[in-house]
């Protein structure tokens, strides 16, 4: 198979601001993989600097994969993904893009859409959340009003008046709220704020503390009722056991 | 889709004896599922009494599944397997048989063998182990001699002279040994025996203690070098977290 790629710089409609970063463009990379019958599969890498990836690391993986993929069969997905994982263990978004493109080829070769190949029901798509990033309360209200009919909003918090902001958003929509602090809180702040959130229709709270504060997470869990989700603390399945309990 | 089934009683060449049971027949059930194009998929249930299943529980699940499957599409595997899991959470072998049969239909509809649909490499089949069950040392030696060229033997232990028996088997073959006590040991026995096994080419030791003795497993792990595997202690993924550490 033959691999080529090109950058896809997505200019964001609104600045993306969370507790630790701000940006106005998402630098993705599109990969094209062509098999020996000329069938082309497409995949997209969306690298995140927090996980050590960027455009340059992704294109480096793609350049090295050109030779690795040269004489492979798209149907041998397990072999290909295992090889890539052993060569590029930390480059999850680059590997995901190649994985996607090969699945796309297989679906096209078998003449079935990918959802069908994966046994999924197109009438019941998975519901995801729409993100409201950090901004002035006025702007967060404006964006929430635009999105008021969506079923789930993910609200980014981790700044001074985040609870006051949340109370304002609750007046605008009945959507389920998922709260994401992106490592922005201390234990005292988290306990105080999450206890207030119980009355505000909050389904879950994501990554309150900086990575690695597992004991603090366990203390928080005992002090609040809303489920606490790990995000930055889990890069792959080996990170899960230490979070149990 | 239309579901029918028939029993398949497999008479064993040798009696199957492990630490807690003995039998000379394996009572399986074959399921046939036919889709609206007349394509038939086959699946096989191998129920185990230890996990609460037998021929009667499996056929009961199959009888109840006739109506559930009537108007379903074989390509909607996620919906079908989720529905079966919610209705029959404890009937894993019956659900596995239906799952297999539906995958078989999908492969036949797309005109590709199942290994290809699942992205696997037929030239590198997974290596499994051949089981040597509990018997007299003489008979265990005889069966091991018949199987001496296989790469991995799983030796069932959990009886009085199991270590002496193991030393005899080691003289016959260079195969990797996997040891399975099927809940048959005490902590003192396990520590003593596993320490001797370190010199006997043993790769792993499975389920030394009765189900639920997690603290005892942790003590054993600290006292021996060979990896300890859970088997009867893990029925599904929710059993895993308490085993960590």
PDB file of C-alpha atoms in Angstrom, chain B residues 11-198:
ATOM      1  CA  UNK B  11     -17.606 -38.413  23.730  1.00  0.00           C
ATOM      2  CA  UNK B  12     -14.103 -37.734  25.089  1.00  0.00           C
ATOM      3  CA  UNK B  13     -11.223 -40.006  24.133  1.00  0.00           C
ATOM      4  CA  UNK B  14      -9.923 -39.738  27.712  1.00  0.00           C
ATOM      5  CA  UNK B  15     -11.863 -38.957  30.894  1.00  0.00           C
ATOM      6  CA  UNK B  16     -11.579 -35.210  31.724  1.00  0.00           C
ATOM      7  CA  UNK B  17     -10.443 -34.976  35.361  1.00  0.00           C
ATOM      8  CA  UNK B  18      -9.430 -31.768  37.132  1.00  0.00           C
ATOM      9  CA  UNK B  19      -9.234 -30.837  40.831  1.00  0.00           C
ATOM     10  CA  UNK B  20     -13.013 -30.487  41.236  1.00  0.00           C
ATOM     11  CA  UNK B  21     -14.687 -32.717  38.638  1.00  0.00           C
ATOM     12  CA  UNK B  22     -14.503 -35.752  36.361  1.00  0.00           C
ATOM     13  CA  UNK B  23     -16.484 -36.508  33.186  1.00  0.00           C
ATOM     14  CA  UNK B  24     -16.258 -38.421  29.897  1.00  0.00           C
ATOM     15  CA  UNK B  25     -18.570 -36.409  27.651  1.00  0.00           C
ATOM     16  CA  UNK B  26     -18.732 -32.735  26.629  1.00  0.00           C
ATOM     17  CA  UNK B  27     -22.348 -31.716  26.018  1.00  0.00           C
ATOM     18  CA  UNK B  28     -22.264 -28.928  23.437  1.00  0.00           C
ATOM     19  CA  UNK B  29     -25.108 -27.347  21.475  1.00  0.00           C
ATOM     20  CA  UNK B  30     -24.894 -26.208  17.845  1.00  0.00           C
ATOM     21  CA  UNK B  31     -26.986 -23.213  16.810  1.00  0.00           C
ATOM     22  CA  UNK B  32     -28.057 -22.524  13.208  1.00  0.00           C
ATOM     23  CA  UNK B  33     -29.213 -19.026  12.313  1.00  0.00           C
ATOM     24  CA  UNK B  34     -30.704 -18.413   8.858  1.00  0.00           C
ATOM     25  CA  UNK B  35     -31.165 -14.908   7.490  1.00  0.00           C
ATOM     26  CA  UNK B  36     -33.867 -13.792   5.026  1.00  0.00           C
ATOM     27  CA  UNK B  37     -31.618 -14.608   2.053  1.00  0.00           C
ATOM     28  CA  UNK B  38     -31.358 -18.201   3.269  1.00  0.00           C
ATOM     29  CA  UNK B  39     -27.731 -17.848   4.393  1.00  0.00           C
ATOM     30  CA  UNK B  40     -27.001 -20.060   7.407  1.00  0.00           C
ATOM     31  CA  UNK B  41     -24.481 -19.202  10.139  1.00  0.00           C
ATOM     32  CA  UNK B  42     -23.269 -21.761  12.660  1.00  0.00           C
ATOM     33  CA  UNK B  43     -22.244 -21.305  16.287  1.00  0.00           C
ATOM     34  CA  UNK B  44     -21.346 -23.672  19.117  1.00  0.00           C
ATOM     35  CA  UNK B  45     -22.047 -23.368  22.847  1.00  0.00           C
ATOM     36  CA  UNK B  46     -19.777 -25.277  25.259  1.00  0.00           C
ATOM     37  CA  UNK B  47     -21.497 -24.695  28.629  1.00  0.00           C
ATOM     38  CA  UNK B  48     -19.611 -25.195  31.886  1.00  0.00           C
ATOM     39  CA  UNK B  49     -21.484 -26.144  35.056  1.00  0.00           C
ATOM     40  CA  UNK B  50     -18.944 -24.184  37.130  1.00  0.00           C
ATOM     41  CA  UNK B  51     -20.257 -20.990  35.531  1.00  0.00           C
ATOM     42  CA  UNK B  52     -23.895 -22.023  36.036  1.00  0.00           C
ATOM     43  CA  UNK B  53     -24.607 -23.171  32.485  1.00  0.00           C
ATOM     44  CA  UNK B  54     -25.648 -26.544  31.077  1.00  0.00           C
ATOM     45  CA  UNK B  55     -27.542 -27.935  28.074  1.00  0.00           C
ATOM     46  CA  UNK B  56     -30.861 -26.963  29.608  1.00  0.00           C
ATOM     47  CA  UNK B  57     -29.897 -23.337  30.361  1.00  0.00           C
ATOM     48  CA  UNK B  58     -28.415 -22.914  26.872  1.00  0.00           C
ATOM     49  CA  UNK B  59     -31.452 -24.335  25.066  1.00  0.00           C
ATOM     50  CA  UNK B  60     -33.688 -22.115  27.210  1.00  0.00           C
ATOM     51  CA  UNK B  61     -31.761 -19.041  25.993  1.00  0.00           C
ATOM     52  CA  UNK B  62     -31.985 -20.304  22.398  1.00  0.00           C
ATOM     53  CA  UNK B  63     -35.761 -20.858  22.718  1.00  0.00           C
ATOM     54  CA  UNK B  64     -36.246 -17.311  24.032  1.00  0.00           C
ATOM     55  CA  UNK B  65     -33.977 -15.917  21.305  1.00  0.00           C
ATOM     56  CA  UNK B  66     -36.135 -17.256  18.451  1.00  0.00           C
ATOM     57  CA  UNK B  67     -38.538 -14.336  18.813  1.00  0.00           C
ATOM     58  CA  UNK B  68     -35.857 -11.774  19.670  1.00  0.00           C
ATOM     59  CA  UNK B  69     -34.007 -12.513  16.435  1.00  0.00           C
ATOM     60  CA  UNK B  70     -37.045 -12.789  14.162  1.00  0.00           C
ATOM     61  CA  UNK B  71     -36.906  -9.322  12.587  1.00  0.00           C
ATOM     62  CA  UNK B  72     -33.260  -8.446  13.092  1.00  0.00           C
ATOM     63  CA  UNK B  73     -30.546  -7.655  10.516  1.00  0.00           C
ATOM     64  CA  UNK B  74     -27.344  -9.762  10.863  1.00  0.00           C
ATOM     65  CA  UNK B  75     -25.245  -6.637  10.228  1.00  0.00           C
ATOM     66  CA  UNK B  76     -26.504  -5.016  13.439  1.00  0.00           C
ATOM     67  CA  UNK B  77     -24.276  -7.131  15.649  1.00  0.00           C
ATOM     68  CA  UNK B  78     -23.835  -4.471  18.348  1.00  0.00           C
ATOM     69  CA  UNK B  79     -27.588  -4.110  18.892  1.00  0.00           C
ATOM     70  CA  UNK B  80     -28.160  -7.869  18.906  1.00  0.00           C
ATOM     71  CA  UNK B  81     -25.330  -8.727  21.295  1.00  0.00           C
ATOM     72  CA  UNK B  82     -26.297  -5.842  23.639  1.00  0.00           C
ATOM     73  CA  UNK B  83     -29.901  -7.025  23.722  1.00  0.00           C
ATOM     74  CA  UNK B  84     -28.844 -10.612  24.460  1.00  0.00           C
ATOM     75  CA  UNK B  85     -26.449  -9.447  27.172  1.00  0.00           C
ATOM     76  CA  UNK B  86     -29.187  -7.453  28.903  1.00  0.00           C
ATOM     77  CA  UNK B  87     -31.660 -10.368  28.698  1.00  0.00           C
ATOM     78  CA  UNK B  88     -29.265 -13.220  29.502  1.00  0.00           C
ATOM     79  CA  UNK B  89     -26.364 -11.680  31.449  1.00  0.00           C
ATOM     80  CA  UNK B  90     -25.196 -14.989  32.964  1.00  0.00           C
ATOM     81  CA  UNK B  91     -25.426 -17.146  29.835  1.00  0.00           C
ATOM     82  CA  UNK B  92     -22.084 -16.373  28.226  1.00  0.00           C
ATOM     83  CA  UNK B  93     -21.687 -19.619  26.259  1.00  0.00           C
ATOM     84  CA  UNK B  94     -25.209 -19.395  24.794  1.00  0.00           C
ATOM     85  CA  UNK B  95     -24.629 -15.755  23.806  1.00  0.00           C
ATOM     86  CA  UNK B  96     -21.222 -16.596  22.340  1.00  0.00           C
ATOM     87  CA  UNK B  97     -22.806 -19.265  20.115  1.00  0.00           C
ATOM     88  CA  UNK B  98     -25.338 -16.778  18.697  1.00  0.00           C
ATOM     89  CA  UNK B  99     -22.596 -14.141  18.296  1.00  0.00           C
ATOM     90  CA  UNK B 100     -20.475 -16.645  16.319  1.00  0.00           C
ATOM     91  CA  UNK B 101     -23.378 -17.686  14.095  1.00  0.00           C
ATOM     92  CA  UNK B 102     -24.220 -14.062  13.217  1.00  0.00           C
ATOM     93  CA  UNK B 103     -20.582 -13.254  12.426  1.00  0.00           C
ATOM     94  CA  UNK B 104     -20.581 -16.373  10.226  1.00  0.00           C
ATOM     95  CA  UNK B 105     -23.626 -15.054   8.328  1.00  0.00           C
ATOM     96  CA  UNK B 106     -21.984 -11.625   7.834  1.00  0.00           C
ATOM     97  CA  UNK B 107     -18.818 -13.224   6.457  1.00  0.00           C
ATOM     98  CA  UNK B 108     -20.860 -15.390   4.082  1.00  0.00           C
ATOM     99  CA  UNK B 109     -22.925 -12.393   2.926  1.00  0.00           C
ATOM    100  CA  UNK B 110     -19.760 -10.391   2.179  1.00  0.00           C
ATOM    101  CA  UNK B 111     -18.152 -13.508   0.652  1.00  0.00           C
ATOM    102  CA  UNK B 112     -15.051 -13.320   2.841  1.00  0.00           C
ATOM    103  CA  UNK B 113     -13.853 -15.821   5.427  1.00  0.00           C
ATOM    104  CA  UNK B 114     -14.297 -14.642   8.998  1.00  0.00           C
ATOM    105  CA  UNK B 115     -10.555 -14.306   9.701  1.00  0.00           C
ATOM    106  CA  UNK B 116     -10.411 -11.765   6.888  1.00  0.00           C
ATOM    107  CA  UNK B 117     -13.453  -9.859   8.149  1.00  0.00           C
ATOM    108  CA  UNK B 118     -11.788  -9.640  11.575  1.00  0.00           C
ATOM    109  CA  UNK B 119      -8.475  -8.405  10.129  1.00  0.00           C
ATOM    110  CA  UNK B 120      -6.458 -11.463  11.227  1.00  0.00           C
ATOM    111  CA  UNK B 121      -3.459 -13.149   9.590  1.00  0.00           C
ATOM    112  CA  UNK B 122      -4.193 -16.816   8.756  1.00  0.00           C
ATOM    113  CA  UNK B 123      -0.456 -17.571   8.543  1.00  0.00           C
ATOM    114  CA  UNK B 124      -0.011 -16.718  12.211  1.00  0.00           C
ATOM    115  CA  UNK B 125      -2.699 -18.604  14.112  1.00  0.00           C
ATOM    116  CA  UNK B 126      -2.741 -18.099  17.887  1.00  0.00           C
ATOM    117  CA  UNK B 127      -0.893 -20.857  19.730  1.00  0.00           C
ATOM    118  CA  UNK B 128      -3.042 -22.556  22.361  1.00  0.00           C
ATOM    119  CA  UNK B 129      -2.206 -25.185  24.955  1.00  0.00           C
ATOM    120  CA  UNK B 130      -3.059 -28.890  24.970  1.00  0.00           C
ATOM    121  CA  UNK B 131      -4.469 -30.081  28.305  1.00  0.00           C
ATOM    122  CA  UNK B 132      -3.088 -33.016  30.307  1.00  0.00           C
ATOM    123  CA  UNK B 133      -5.781 -33.863  32.865  1.00  0.00           C
ATOM    124  CA  UNK B 134      -5.431 -35.478  36.274  1.00  0.00           C
ATOM    125  CA  UNK B 135      -4.766 -39.218  36.169  1.00  0.00           C
ATOM    126  CA  UNK B 136      -2.199 -41.700  37.468  1.00  0.00           C
ATOM    127  CA  UNK B 137       1.400 -40.542  36.904  1.00  0.00           C
ATOM    128  CA  UNK B 138       1.726 -43.419  34.449  1.00  0.00           C
ATOM    129  CA  UNK B 139      -1.240 -42.286  32.362  1.00  0.00           C
ATOM    130  CA  UNK B 140      -0.242 -38.589  32.525  1.00  0.00           C
ATOM    131  CA  UNK B 141       3.191 -39.603  31.214  1.00  0.00           C
ATOM    132  CA  UNK B 142       1.603 -41.646  28.443  1.00  0.00           C
ATOM    133  CA  UNK B 143      -0.589 -38.717  27.302  1.00  0.00           C
ATOM    134  CA  UNK B 144       2.316 -36.297  27.540  1.00  0.00           C
ATOM    135  CA  UNK B 145       4.411 -38.620  25.369  1.00  0.00           C
ATOM    136  CA  UNK B 146       1.629 -38.594  22.730  1.00  0.00           C
ATOM    137  CA  UNK B 147       1.650 -34.769  22.840  1.00  0.00           C
ATOM    138  CA  UNK B 148       5.404 -34.277  23.273  1.00  0.00           C
ATOM    139  CA  UNK B 149       5.828 -32.288  20.033  1.00  0.00           C
ATOM    140  CA  UNK B 150       3.203 -29.648  20.855  1.00  0.00           C
ATOM    141  CA  UNK B 151       4.665 -26.305  21.979  1.00  0.00           C
ATOM    142  CA  UNK B 152       2.550 -25.742  25.123  1.00  0.00           C
ATOM    143  CA  UNK B 153       0.987 -28.234  27.540  1.00  0.00           C
ATOM    144  CA  UNK B 154      -1.464 -27.227  30.241  1.00  0.00           C
ATOM    145  CA  UNK B 155      -0.999 -29.605  33.157  1.00  0.00           C
ATOM    146  CA  UNK B 156      -3.846 -30.004  35.624  1.00  0.00           C
ATOM    147  CA  UNK B 157      -2.625 -30.296  39.210  1.00  0.00           C
ATOM    148  CA  UNK B 158      -4.156 -30.021  42.694  1.00  0.00           C
ATOM    149  CA  UNK B 159      -3.552 -33.545  44.030  1.00  0.00           C
ATOM    150  CA  UNK B 160      -1.111 -35.189  46.433  1.00  0.00           C
ATOM    151  CA  UNK B 161       1.937 -36.026  44.334  1.00  0.00           C
ATOM    152  CA  UNK B 162       1.536 -33.384  41.645  1.00  0.00           C
ATOM    153  CA  UNK B 163       5.138 -32.118  41.892  1.00  0.00           C
ATOM    154  CA  UNK B 164       6.583 -35.645  41.497  1.00  0.00           C
ATOM    155  CA  UNK B 165       4.300 -36.146  38.490  1.00  0.00           C
ATOM    156  CA  UNK B 166       5.487 -32.847  36.979  1.00  0.00           C
ATOM    157  CA  UNK B 167       9.137 -33.883  37.291  1.00  0.00           C
ATOM    158  CA  UNK B 168       8.335 -37.065  35.374  1.00  0.00           C
ATOM    159  CA  UNK B 169       6.559 -35.127  32.597  1.00  0.00           C
ATOM    160  CA  UNK B 170       9.546 -32.793  32.271  1.00  0.00           C
ATOM    161  CA  UNK B 171      11.716 -35.798  31.355  1.00  0.00           C
ATOM    162  CA  UNK B 172       9.432 -36.556  28.399  1.00  0.00           C
ATOM    163  CA  UNK B 173       9.086 -33.189  26.611  1.00  0.00           C
ATOM    164  CA  UNK B 174      10.660 -29.755  26.250  1.00  0.00           C
ATOM    165  CA  UNK B 175       7.244 -28.083  25.842  1.00  0.00           C
ATOM    166  CA  UNK B 176       6.353 -24.970  27.842  1.00  0.00           C
ATOM    167  CA  UNK B 177       4.250 -26.022  30.848  1.00  0.00           C
ATOM    168  CA  UNK B 178       1.232 -24.058  32.037  1.00  0.00           C
ATOM    169  CA  UNK B 179       0.005 -25.281  35.410  1.00  0.00           C
ATOM    170  CA  UNK B 180      -3.681 -25.166  36.358  1.00  0.00           C
ATOM    171  CA  UNK B 181      -4.706 -26.002  39.926  1.00  0.00           C
ATOM    172  CA  UNK B 182      -8.416 -25.272  39.295  1.00  0.00           C
ATOM    173  CA  UNK B 183      -8.886 -23.979  42.867  1.00  0.00           C
ATOM    174  CA  UNK B 184      -7.188 -27.058  44.343  1.00  0.00           C
ATOM    175  CA  UNK B 185      -4.416 -25.668  46.609  1.00  0.00           C
ATOM    176  CA  UNK B 186      -3.878 -23.990  49.990  1.00  0.00           C
ATOM    177  CA  UNK B 187      -1.467 -21.024  50.371  1.00  0.00           C
ATOM    178  CA  UNK B 188       1.303 -23.097  52.002  1.00  0.00           C
ATOM    179  CA  UNK B 189       1.035 -25.790  49.343  1.00  0.00           C
ATOM    180  CA  UNK B 190       1.054 -23.211  46.538  1.00  0.00           C
ATOM    181  CA  UNK B 191       4.178 -21.387  47.796  1.00  0.00           C
ATOM    182  CA  UNK B 192       6.088 -24.626  48.325  1.00  0.00           C
ATOM    183  CA  UNK B 193       5.114 -26.164  44.995  1.00  0.00           C
ATOM    184  CA  UNK B 194       5.483 -23.061  42.820  1.00  0.00           C
ATOM    185  CA  UNK B 195       8.971 -22.430  44.200  1.00  0.00           C
ATOM    186  CA  UNK B 196       9.947 -25.934  43.055  1.00  0.00           C
ATOM    187  CA  UNK B 197       8.321 -25.311  39.655  1.00  0.00           C
ATOM    188  CA  UNK B 198      10.680 -22.434  38.902  1.00  0.00           C
TER     189      UNK B 198
END
